[in-house]
C-alpha positions as CSV (number, residue, x, y, z in Angstrom):
1,A,0.0,0.0,0.0
2,A,1.1,3.6,-0.5
3,D,1.4,4.1,3.3
4,G,3.4,0.9,3.8
5,E,3.1,-2.8,3.6
6,K,-0.1,-4.4,5.0
7,P,-1.5,-7.9,5.3
8,I,-4.2,-8.4,2.7
9,E,-6.9,-8.8,5.3
10,D,-6.1,-5.2,6.6
11,I,-6.5,-3.6,3.2
12,Q,-9.5,-1.2,3.1
13,V,-11.5,0.5,0.4
14,G,-9.8,3.7,-0.6
15,D,-6.3,2.4,0.2
16,K,-3.8,2.9,-2.6
17,V,-1.7,0.0,-3.9
18,L,1.0,-0.2,-6.5
19,S,-0.5,-1.3,-9.8
20,K,0.7,-1.8,-13.3
21,D,-1.0,-1.4,-16.7
22,E,-0.2,-4.6,-18.6
23,K,-0.6,-2.7,-22.0
24,T,1.7,0.2,-21.4
25,G,3.8,-1.0,-18.5
26,K,3.1,2.1,-16.5
27,R,3.1,1.7,-12.7
28,E,1.3,3.9,-10.3
29,Y,-0.7,3.7,-7.1
30,K,-4.4,3.0,-7.6
31,K,-7.3,2.9,-5.2
32,V,-8.9,-0.3,-3.9
33,T,-12.5,-0.2,-4.9
34,R,-14.0,-3.4,-3.4
35,L,-13.1,-6.0,-0.8
36,F,-13.8,-9.8,-0.9
37,K,-13.8,-12.5,1.8
38,R,-14.8,-16.1,1.4
39,E,-14.0,-19.7,2.5
40,V,-12.2,-22.1,0.3
41,D,-11.3,-25.8,0.7
42,K,-8.0,-25.8,-1.0
43,I,-4.9,-23.5,-0.9
44,Y,-2.0,-23.3,-3.3
45,T,1.4,-22.3,-2.1
46,V,3.7,-20.9,-4.8
47,H,7.4,-21.0,-3.8
48,V,9.5,-18.3,-5.3
49,G,13.0,-18.0,-3.8
50,K,12.5,-17.6,0.0
51,E,8.9,-16.5,-0.5
52,K,5.8,-18.7,0.0
53,I,2.8,-17.1,-1.5
54,E,-0.5,-18.7,-0.5
55,T,-3.3,-18.2,-3.0
56,T,-6.5,-19.7,-4.4
57,A,-6.6,-22.0,-7.4
58,E,-8.0,-19.4,-9.8
59,H,-5.9,-16.4,-8.8
60,P,-3.9,-15.2,-11.9
61,F,-0.1,-14.6,-11.9
62,W,1.7,-12.9,-14.7
63,V,4.0,-15.4,-16.4
64,K,6.6,-14.3,-18.9
65,G,5.8,-15.6,-22.3
66,K,2.3,-16.8,-21.3
67,G,0.5,-13.9,-19.8
68,W,-2.0,-14.4,-17.0
69,V,-2.0,-17.9,-15.6
70,P,-4.2,-19.1,-12.6
71,A,-2.2,-20.6,-9.7
72,K,-3.6,-24.1,-10.5
73,G,-2.0,-23.8,-14.0
74,L,1.5,-22.7,-12.8
75,Q,4.4,-25.0,-13.5
76,E,7.9,-25.2,-11.9
77,G,10.2,-23.0,-13.9
78,D,7.5,-20.5,-14.9
79,L,8.9,-17.0,-14.7
80,L,6.9,-14.6,-12.5
81,E,7.5,-10.8,-12.5
82,D,8.4,-8.7,-9.5
83,E,7.7,-5.0,-9.0
84,N,11.1,-4.1,-10.6
85,G,10.3,-6.1,-13.7
86,K,12.7,-8.9,-12.8
87,A,11.8,-12.5,-13.8
88,L,11.7,-14.9,-10.9
89,P,11.2,-18.7,-11.4
90,V,8.6,-20.8,-9.7
91,E,10.5,-23.3,-7.7
92,K,7.7,-25.4,-6.3
93,I,3.9,-25.5,-6.0
94,S,2.2,-27.3,-3.1
95,I,-1.5,-27.8,-2.4
96,K,-3.2,-28.0,1.0
97,N,-6.7,-29.3,1.4
98,E,-7.9,-27.3,4.3
99,K,-10.9,-24.9,4.8
100,T,-9.4,-21.4,4.9
101,T,-10.6,-17.8,4.9
102,V,-9.2,-15.9,2.0
103,Y,-9.2,-12.2,1.1
104,N,-9.0,-10.3,-2.2
105,F,-9.7,-6.8,-3.5
106,E,-10.5,-5.0,-6.7
107,V,-8.1,-2.3,-7.9
108,E,-9.3,0.6,-10.1
109,D,-8.3,0.9,-13.7
110,Y,-5.4,-1.6,-14.1
111,H,-6.9,-4.4,-11.9
112,T,-3.4,-5.6,-10.8
113,Y,-1.3,-5.4,-7.7
114,Y,1.9,-6.9,-6.1
115,V,1.9,-9.5,-3.4
116,S,4.5,-10.7,-0.8
117,D,7.7,-9.1,0.4
118,T,9.2,-9.8,-3.1
119,G,6.4,-8.0,-4.8
120,I,5.0,-10.6,-7.3
121,W,2.7,-9.2,-10.0
122,V,-0.9,-10.6,-9.8
123,H,-4.3,-9.8,-11.2
124,N,-7.2,-8.8,-8.9
125,M,-9.6,-11.3,-10.4
126,C,-12.8,-10.7,-8.5
127,D,-14.4,-13.1,-6.0
128,L,-16.1,-16.0,-7.6
129,T,-19.2,-15.5,-5.5
130,D,-19.7,-12.3,-7.5
131,Q,-19.7,-14.2,-10.8
132,V,-22.5,-15.6,-12.9
133,T,-22.6,-19.3,-13.9
134,R,-21.5,-20.9,-17.1
135,K,-25.0,-22.1,-17.9
136,Q,-26.4,-18.5,-17.5
137,M,-23.9,-17.1,-19.9
138,F,-24.2,-19.9,-22.4
139,N,-27.9,-19.4,-22.5
140,Q,-27.6,-15.6,-22.8
141,A,-25.1,-16.0,-25.7
142,K,-27.5,-18.4,-27.4
143,N,-30.5,-16.1,-26.9
144,D,-28.6,-13.1,-28.3
145,A,-27.6,-15.1,-31.3
146,G,-31.1,-16.1,-32.0
147,I,-30.5,-19.7,-31.0
148,P,-33.2,-21.3,-28.7
149,T,-31.7,-21.8,-25.2
150,S,-33.0,-25.4,-25.3
151,S,-30.9,-26.2,-28.4
152,S,-27.9,-28.5,-28.1
153,P,-24.9,-28.1,-30.3
154,I,-24.8,-30.3,-33.4
155,K,-21.0,-30.1,-33.5
156,Q,-18.3,-28.9,-31.1
157,G,-14.5,-29.0,-30.9
158,W,-11.3,-27.4,-29.7
159,I,-9.5,-25.1,-32.2
160,N,-6.7,-22.6,-32.2
161,V,-8.5,-19.4,-33.2
162,Y,-5.5,-17.2,-33.1
163,G,-3.0,-19.3,-35.1
164,G,-0.6,-20.0,-32.3
165,G,-1.9,-18.9,-29.0
166,E,-5.1,-19.4,-27.1
167,R,-7.3,-22.4,-27.8
168,A,-11.1,-22.2,-27.6
169,R,-14.1,-24.5,-27.9
170,V,-16.5,-23.8,-30.7
171,Y,-20.2,-24.8,-30.7
172,Q,-22.2,-25.1,-33.9
173,F,-26.0,-25.1,-33.9
174,E,-28.5,-26.3,-36.5
175,G,-30.0,-23.7,-38.9
176,T,-27.6,-20.8,-38.3
177,D,-24.0,-19.7,-39.2
178,R,-23.7,-18.1,-35.7
179,H,-21.4,-20.1,-33.5
180,I,-20.7,-19.8,-29.7
181,I,-17.0,-19.6,-28.9
182,E,-15.9,-20.5,-25.4
183,H,-12.6,-19.1,-24.1
184,R,-11.2,-21.0,-21.1
185,N,-7.6,-19.8,-21.0
186,D,-7.8,-16.1,-21.7
187,K,-4.3,-14.5,-21.8
188,F,-5.6,-11.1,-20.7
189,G,-7.0,-12.5,-17.4
190,R,-10.7,-11.9,-18.3
191,G,-11.7,-15.3,-17.0
192,L,-13.9,-17.9,-18.6
193,H,-16.2,-16.3,-21.2
194,F,-18.2,-16.8,-24.4
195,H,-18.4,-14.9,-27.7
196,V,-20.9,-15.1,-30.6
197,G,-19.2,-15.2,-33.9
198,V,-19.5,-16.2,-37.6
199,P,-16.7,-17.7,-39.8
200,K,-14.8,-15.1,-41.9
201,D,-14.6,-17.8,-44.5
202,P,-17.9,-19.7,-44.7
203,N,-16.2,-22.4,-46.9
204,V,-13.8,-23.2,-44.0
205,G,-16.0,-22.8,-41.0
206,L,-14.7,-22.7,-37.5
207,F,-13.3,-26.2,-37.1
208,T,-9.9,-25.7,-38.6
209,D,-6.9,-24.5,-36.5
210,G,-6.0,-21.0,-37.3
211,T,-9.4,-20.0,-38.6
212,R,-10.8,-16.5,-37.8
213,Y,-14.3,-15.3,-37.0
214,Y,-16.2,-12.1,-36.8
215,N,-17.1,-11.3,-33.2
216,L,-20.7,-10.1,-33.7
217,G,-20.5,-7.9,-30.6
218,K,-17.8,-5.8,-32.3
219,I,-19.8,-5.3,-35.5
220,E,-21.8,-2.0,-35.5
221,G,-25.5,-2.7,-35.7
222,S,-25.2,-6.3,-34.5
223,G,-27.2,-5.4,-31.4
224,I,-25.6,-8.0,-29.2
225,Q,-22.8,-8.1,-26.6
226,G,-19.3,-9.1,-27.6
227,H,-18.5,-10.8,-24.3
228,Y,-20.4,-13.0,-21.9
229,P,-20.3,-12.0,-19.1
230,E,-20.1,-8.4,-20.3
231,N,-18.2,-7.2,-17.1
232,K,-15.2,-9.4,-18.2
233,R,-14.9,-11.1,-14.8
234,G,-15.5,-14.5,-16.2
235,F,-18.2,-17.0,-15.2
236,R,-18.0,-19.8,-12.7
237,E,-18.5,-23.5,-13.5
């Protein structure tokens, strides 16, 4: 915090914490806008040098060359970033099955902050109890696309939609060229979410690695969202 280091449970709304804009690299103190507290049954401990960082499974860490990765997806050797921009390797990850009270907070604008004495860069991904469910968002995406919410996909599969990066699951429905795209490993830390899209090349479709699609939410006049959930906090399973 701007007034000195504090345990996360002592952070209050209005406190300022050091934050970083992942797009520009700019660092500055930003206000805490919301606080979260909940119970979890499993704690991940990330070992970095002499530091032991206790966190929840879904809390995102910035990994060099990968972007935002949840704690449960970290691997030994992954390079985390400290407040000076130095890359520090993950030496070990341990898991403890024990009911524990955990705390988190939301940071204005950049939505990132630094944890531990070493200052490891993490995302402020909001508390899961504040999230909508996958079923709710899948149905909303179908509804906006003009697909009956009772409809089941006639075809689905995993593809690489960006030609070398993030993989996504695509769902095709009968009687429409509108597909539902599900992102489960978003490199920008936006959590699990859906898009509605149509193939850029109707002759190829969306079931070939490297294919591209038009996100209907970004097309003027489409009248639908581009992101489900729209607040970009992701949905829960």
